[in-house]
XYZ file of C-alpha atoms in Angstrom:
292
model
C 95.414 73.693 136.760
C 95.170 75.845 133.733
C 96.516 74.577 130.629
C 96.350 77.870 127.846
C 96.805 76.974 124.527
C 97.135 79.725 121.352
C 95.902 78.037 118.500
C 96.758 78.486 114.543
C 99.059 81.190 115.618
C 100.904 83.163 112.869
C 104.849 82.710 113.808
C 106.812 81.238 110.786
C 109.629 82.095 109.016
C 109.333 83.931 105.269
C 107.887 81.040 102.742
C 109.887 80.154 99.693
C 107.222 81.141 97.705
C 107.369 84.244 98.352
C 111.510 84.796 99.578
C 112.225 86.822 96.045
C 109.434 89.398 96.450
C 111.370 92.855 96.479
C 109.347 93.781 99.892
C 110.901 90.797 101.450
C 114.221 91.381 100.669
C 113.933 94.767 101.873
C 112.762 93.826 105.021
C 115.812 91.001 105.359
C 118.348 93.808 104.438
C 117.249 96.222 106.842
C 116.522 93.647 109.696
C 118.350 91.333 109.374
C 117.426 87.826 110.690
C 114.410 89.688 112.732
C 112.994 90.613 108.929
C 112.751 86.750 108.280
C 110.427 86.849 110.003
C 106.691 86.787 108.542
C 104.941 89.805 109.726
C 102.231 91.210 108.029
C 103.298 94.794 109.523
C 105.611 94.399 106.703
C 104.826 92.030 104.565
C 101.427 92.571 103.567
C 101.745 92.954 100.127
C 103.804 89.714 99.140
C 101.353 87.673 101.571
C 98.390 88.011 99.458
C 99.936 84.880 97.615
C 99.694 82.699 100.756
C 97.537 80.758 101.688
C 94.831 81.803 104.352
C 97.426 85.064 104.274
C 94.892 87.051 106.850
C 95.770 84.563 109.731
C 99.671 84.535 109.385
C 102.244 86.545 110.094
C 101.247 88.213 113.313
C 104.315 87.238 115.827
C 102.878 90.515 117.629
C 100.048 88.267 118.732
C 102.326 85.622 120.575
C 104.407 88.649 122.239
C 100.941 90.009 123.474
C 100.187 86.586 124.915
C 103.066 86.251 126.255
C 103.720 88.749 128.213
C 100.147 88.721 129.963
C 100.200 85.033 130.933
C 104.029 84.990 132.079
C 103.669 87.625 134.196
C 100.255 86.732 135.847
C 99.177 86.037 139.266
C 98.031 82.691 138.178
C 101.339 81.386 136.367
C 103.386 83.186 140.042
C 101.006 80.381 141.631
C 102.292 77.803 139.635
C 98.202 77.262 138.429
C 99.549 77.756 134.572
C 101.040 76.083 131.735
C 100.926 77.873 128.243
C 101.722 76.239 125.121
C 102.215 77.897 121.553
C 100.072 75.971 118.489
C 100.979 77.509 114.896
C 99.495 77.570 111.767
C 101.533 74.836 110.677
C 100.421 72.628 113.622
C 103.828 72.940 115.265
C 103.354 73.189 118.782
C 105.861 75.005 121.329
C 105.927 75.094 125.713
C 107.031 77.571 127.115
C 108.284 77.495 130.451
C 106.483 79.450 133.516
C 109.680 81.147 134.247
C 110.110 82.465 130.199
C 109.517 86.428 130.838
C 109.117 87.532 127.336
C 111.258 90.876 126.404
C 108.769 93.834 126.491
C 110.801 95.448 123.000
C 109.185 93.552 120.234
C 111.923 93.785 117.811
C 114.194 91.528 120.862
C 111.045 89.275 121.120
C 111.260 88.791 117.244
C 114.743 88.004 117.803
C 114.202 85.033 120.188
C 111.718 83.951 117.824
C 113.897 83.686 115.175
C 116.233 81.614 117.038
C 113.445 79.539 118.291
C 112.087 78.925 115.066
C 115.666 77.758 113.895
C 117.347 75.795 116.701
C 113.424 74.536 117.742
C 115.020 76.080 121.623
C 115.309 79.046 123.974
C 117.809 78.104 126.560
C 120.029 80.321 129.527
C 122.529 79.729 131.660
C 120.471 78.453 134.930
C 122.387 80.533 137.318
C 120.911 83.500 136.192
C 117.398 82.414 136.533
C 115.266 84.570 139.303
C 112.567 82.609 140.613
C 112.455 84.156 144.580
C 109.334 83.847 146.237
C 107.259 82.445 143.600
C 105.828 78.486 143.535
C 109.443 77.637 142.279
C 111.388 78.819 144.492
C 112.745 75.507 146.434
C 114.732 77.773 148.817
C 111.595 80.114 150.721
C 109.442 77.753 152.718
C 105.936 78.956 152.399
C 104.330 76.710 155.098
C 107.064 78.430 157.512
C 106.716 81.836 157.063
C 102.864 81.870 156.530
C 103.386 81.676 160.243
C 105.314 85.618 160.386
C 103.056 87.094 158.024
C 99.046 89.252 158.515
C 96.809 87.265 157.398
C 95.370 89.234 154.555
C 99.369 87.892 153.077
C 98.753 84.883 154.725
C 95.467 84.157 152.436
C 97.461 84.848 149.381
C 100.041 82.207 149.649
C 97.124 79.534 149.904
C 97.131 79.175 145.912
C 100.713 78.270 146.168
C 100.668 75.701 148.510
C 97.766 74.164 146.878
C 99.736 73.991 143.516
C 102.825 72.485 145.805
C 100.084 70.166 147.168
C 99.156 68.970 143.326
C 102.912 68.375 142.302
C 103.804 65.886 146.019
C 100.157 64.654 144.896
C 101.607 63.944 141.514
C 105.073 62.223 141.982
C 103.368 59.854 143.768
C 101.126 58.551 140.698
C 103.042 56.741 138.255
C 101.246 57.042 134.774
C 102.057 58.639 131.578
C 99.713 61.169 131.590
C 98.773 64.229 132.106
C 102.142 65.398 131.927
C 102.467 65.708 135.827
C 106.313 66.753 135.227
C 105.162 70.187 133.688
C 104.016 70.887 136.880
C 108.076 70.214 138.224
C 110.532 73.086 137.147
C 112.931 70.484 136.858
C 111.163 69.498 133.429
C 113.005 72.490 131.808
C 116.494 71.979 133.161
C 119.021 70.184 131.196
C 123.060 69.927 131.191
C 122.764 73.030 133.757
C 120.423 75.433 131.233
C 116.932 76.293 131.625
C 114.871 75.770 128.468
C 112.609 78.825 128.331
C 110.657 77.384 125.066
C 110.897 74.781 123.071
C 109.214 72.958 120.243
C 107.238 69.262 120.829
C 107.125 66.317 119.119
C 103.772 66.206 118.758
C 100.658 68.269 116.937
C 97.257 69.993 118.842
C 95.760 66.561 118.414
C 98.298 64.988 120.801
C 98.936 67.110 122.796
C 95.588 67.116 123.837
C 95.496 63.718 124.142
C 98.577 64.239 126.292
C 97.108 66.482 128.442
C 94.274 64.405 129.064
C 92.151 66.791 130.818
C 88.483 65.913 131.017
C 87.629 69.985 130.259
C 87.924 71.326 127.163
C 86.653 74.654 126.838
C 87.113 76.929 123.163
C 86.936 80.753 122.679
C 84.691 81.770 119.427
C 82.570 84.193 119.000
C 80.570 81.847 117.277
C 80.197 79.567 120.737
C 76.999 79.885 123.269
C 76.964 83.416 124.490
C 78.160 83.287 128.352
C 79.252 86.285 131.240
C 83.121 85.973 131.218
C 82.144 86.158 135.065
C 80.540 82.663 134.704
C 83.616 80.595 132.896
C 84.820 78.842 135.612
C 81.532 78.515 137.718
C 80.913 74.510 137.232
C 83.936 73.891 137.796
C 85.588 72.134 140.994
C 89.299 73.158 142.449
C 90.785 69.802 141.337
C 89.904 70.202 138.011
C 92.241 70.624 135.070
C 90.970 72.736 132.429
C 92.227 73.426 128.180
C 91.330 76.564 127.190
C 91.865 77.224 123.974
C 92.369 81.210 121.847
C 92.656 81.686 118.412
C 95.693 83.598 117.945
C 95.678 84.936 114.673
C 93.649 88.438 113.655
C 90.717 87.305 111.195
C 88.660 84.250 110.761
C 87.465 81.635 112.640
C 88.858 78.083 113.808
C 89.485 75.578 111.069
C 88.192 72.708 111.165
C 90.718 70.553 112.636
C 90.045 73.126 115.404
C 86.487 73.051 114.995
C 86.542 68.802 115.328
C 88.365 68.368 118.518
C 85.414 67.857 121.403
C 84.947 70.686 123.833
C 82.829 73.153 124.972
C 82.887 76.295 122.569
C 81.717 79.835 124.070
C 81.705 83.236 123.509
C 82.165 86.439 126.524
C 80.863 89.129 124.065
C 78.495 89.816 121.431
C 80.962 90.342 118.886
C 84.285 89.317 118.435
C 87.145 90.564 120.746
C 90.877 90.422 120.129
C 92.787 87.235 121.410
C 94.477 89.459 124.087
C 91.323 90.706 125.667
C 89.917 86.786 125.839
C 93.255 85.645 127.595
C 93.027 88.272 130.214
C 89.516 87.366 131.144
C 90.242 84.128 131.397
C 93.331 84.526 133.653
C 91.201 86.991 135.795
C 88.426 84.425 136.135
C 90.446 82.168 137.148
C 92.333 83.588 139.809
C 88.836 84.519 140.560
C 87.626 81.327 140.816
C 90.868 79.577 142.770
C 90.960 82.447 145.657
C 86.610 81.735 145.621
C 87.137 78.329 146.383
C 90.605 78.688 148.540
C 90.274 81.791 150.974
């Protein structure tokens, strides 16, 4: 299991000290809730009076991420959970059926609303999870049994993830969190919570997670292959990785104390987008290595 965390990413909504700016208001007249919204796109100028103002307001950064891990191979296994960390140390899950709107200006919108009501929710009827590791209803065991093989070999990652979860309900402890591996974790009063924010900071949710591997993106960490991330590793291990999601700078050092490996896939510095895709690629790499 893969547990993805963006850390010190910039989603927040415009601060009070700088709500009167005439650039702000602009932005709130012509978009609306969406222009509450700190974005540097648009904000730039009024920002310079905020703190640490070149790691905030990029809400682009999350849609990016977004949309690559929800729509992976690896979170279709059921092999991914992704969480949200912000600058503020607010932390948000999202749930592996969330598919974020391509549009940015609708992704801003949920955003907002997420950032206000601390929930994305639907109507569970009109959730589409066919012939992925949720879906209850298609029995995988069965029909590997009608399929080539070459298909066959590619459901193998989701029964192993199905083997993890029976594994799982079996073990009574409070953590890891084995019910974030159960889709039933983000159903309540008949909705499905697509995101929603934790009670809890990076800190504990590590400690919640309680995975023995931590590993941290920097270009500052020991210079490795991206082909090589995953090569010590064994199938039954749960792993942290952890991205900086904001577009300058380097970890803080709340970031920089929690324990963990720290390495870097490139001589110089790569955008957070081009570090999440490598590691979702390596890692389906390294599951259909070790499964087919």
């Amino acid at each position: 299991m893969l547990y993805l965390i963006l850390v010190e990413s910039g989603l927040e909504l415009i601060p009070s000290l700088i709500s009167n700016e005439i650039i702000i208001k602009k932005s709130i007249k012509k978009f609306g809730n969406i222009g509450k919204i700190l974005d540097i796109s648009y904000h730039r100028r009024a920002m310079y009076k905020l703190e640490n103002y070149y790691k905030r307001g990029r809400p682009d950064i999350i849609h990016n991420f977004m949309i690559d891990t929800q729509s992976s191979i690896l979170n279709h296994w059921g092999l991914l959970r992704t969480f949200i960390h912000t600058y503020q140390d607010a932390i948000f899950e999202v749930n592996p059926l969330m598919r974020p709107p391509k549009d940015y200006l609708r992704f801003k919108g949920l955003m907002f609303e997420l950032l206000t009501q601390n929930v994305l929710k639907t109507p569970l009827e009109k959730t589409i999870i066919k012939n992925t590791f949720y879906d209850e209803k298609y029995n995988f065991e069965e029909n590997q049994q009608k399929i080539s093989k070459d298909k066959k070999d590619y459901f193998k990652p989701i029964l192993f993830a199905r083997s993890i979860l029976e594994k799982r309900k079996k073990i009574k402890s409070d953590g890891p969190p084995f019910d974030f591996l159960d889709i039933n974790h983000f159903i309540n009063n008949n909705e499905l919570i697509l995101m929603r924010r934790m009670k809890m900071n990076l800190r504990k949710l590590i400690s919640y997670l309680n995975t023995k591997y931590i590993i941290k993106f920097t270009s500052k960490g020991n210079l490795i292959s991206h082909l090589k991330i995953f090569k010590e590793y064994k199938l039954e291990d749960d792993i942290i990785a952890i991205v900086g999601g904001f577009q300058s700078g380097y970890f803080s050092n709340s970031i920089k104390s929690i324990s963990g490996k720290e390495i870097s896939i490139f001589p110089i510095g790569l955008e957070s987008n081009i570090v999440v895709n490598r590691i979702l690629i390596n890692y389906e790499n390294f599951i259909i290595e070790n499964l087919i």
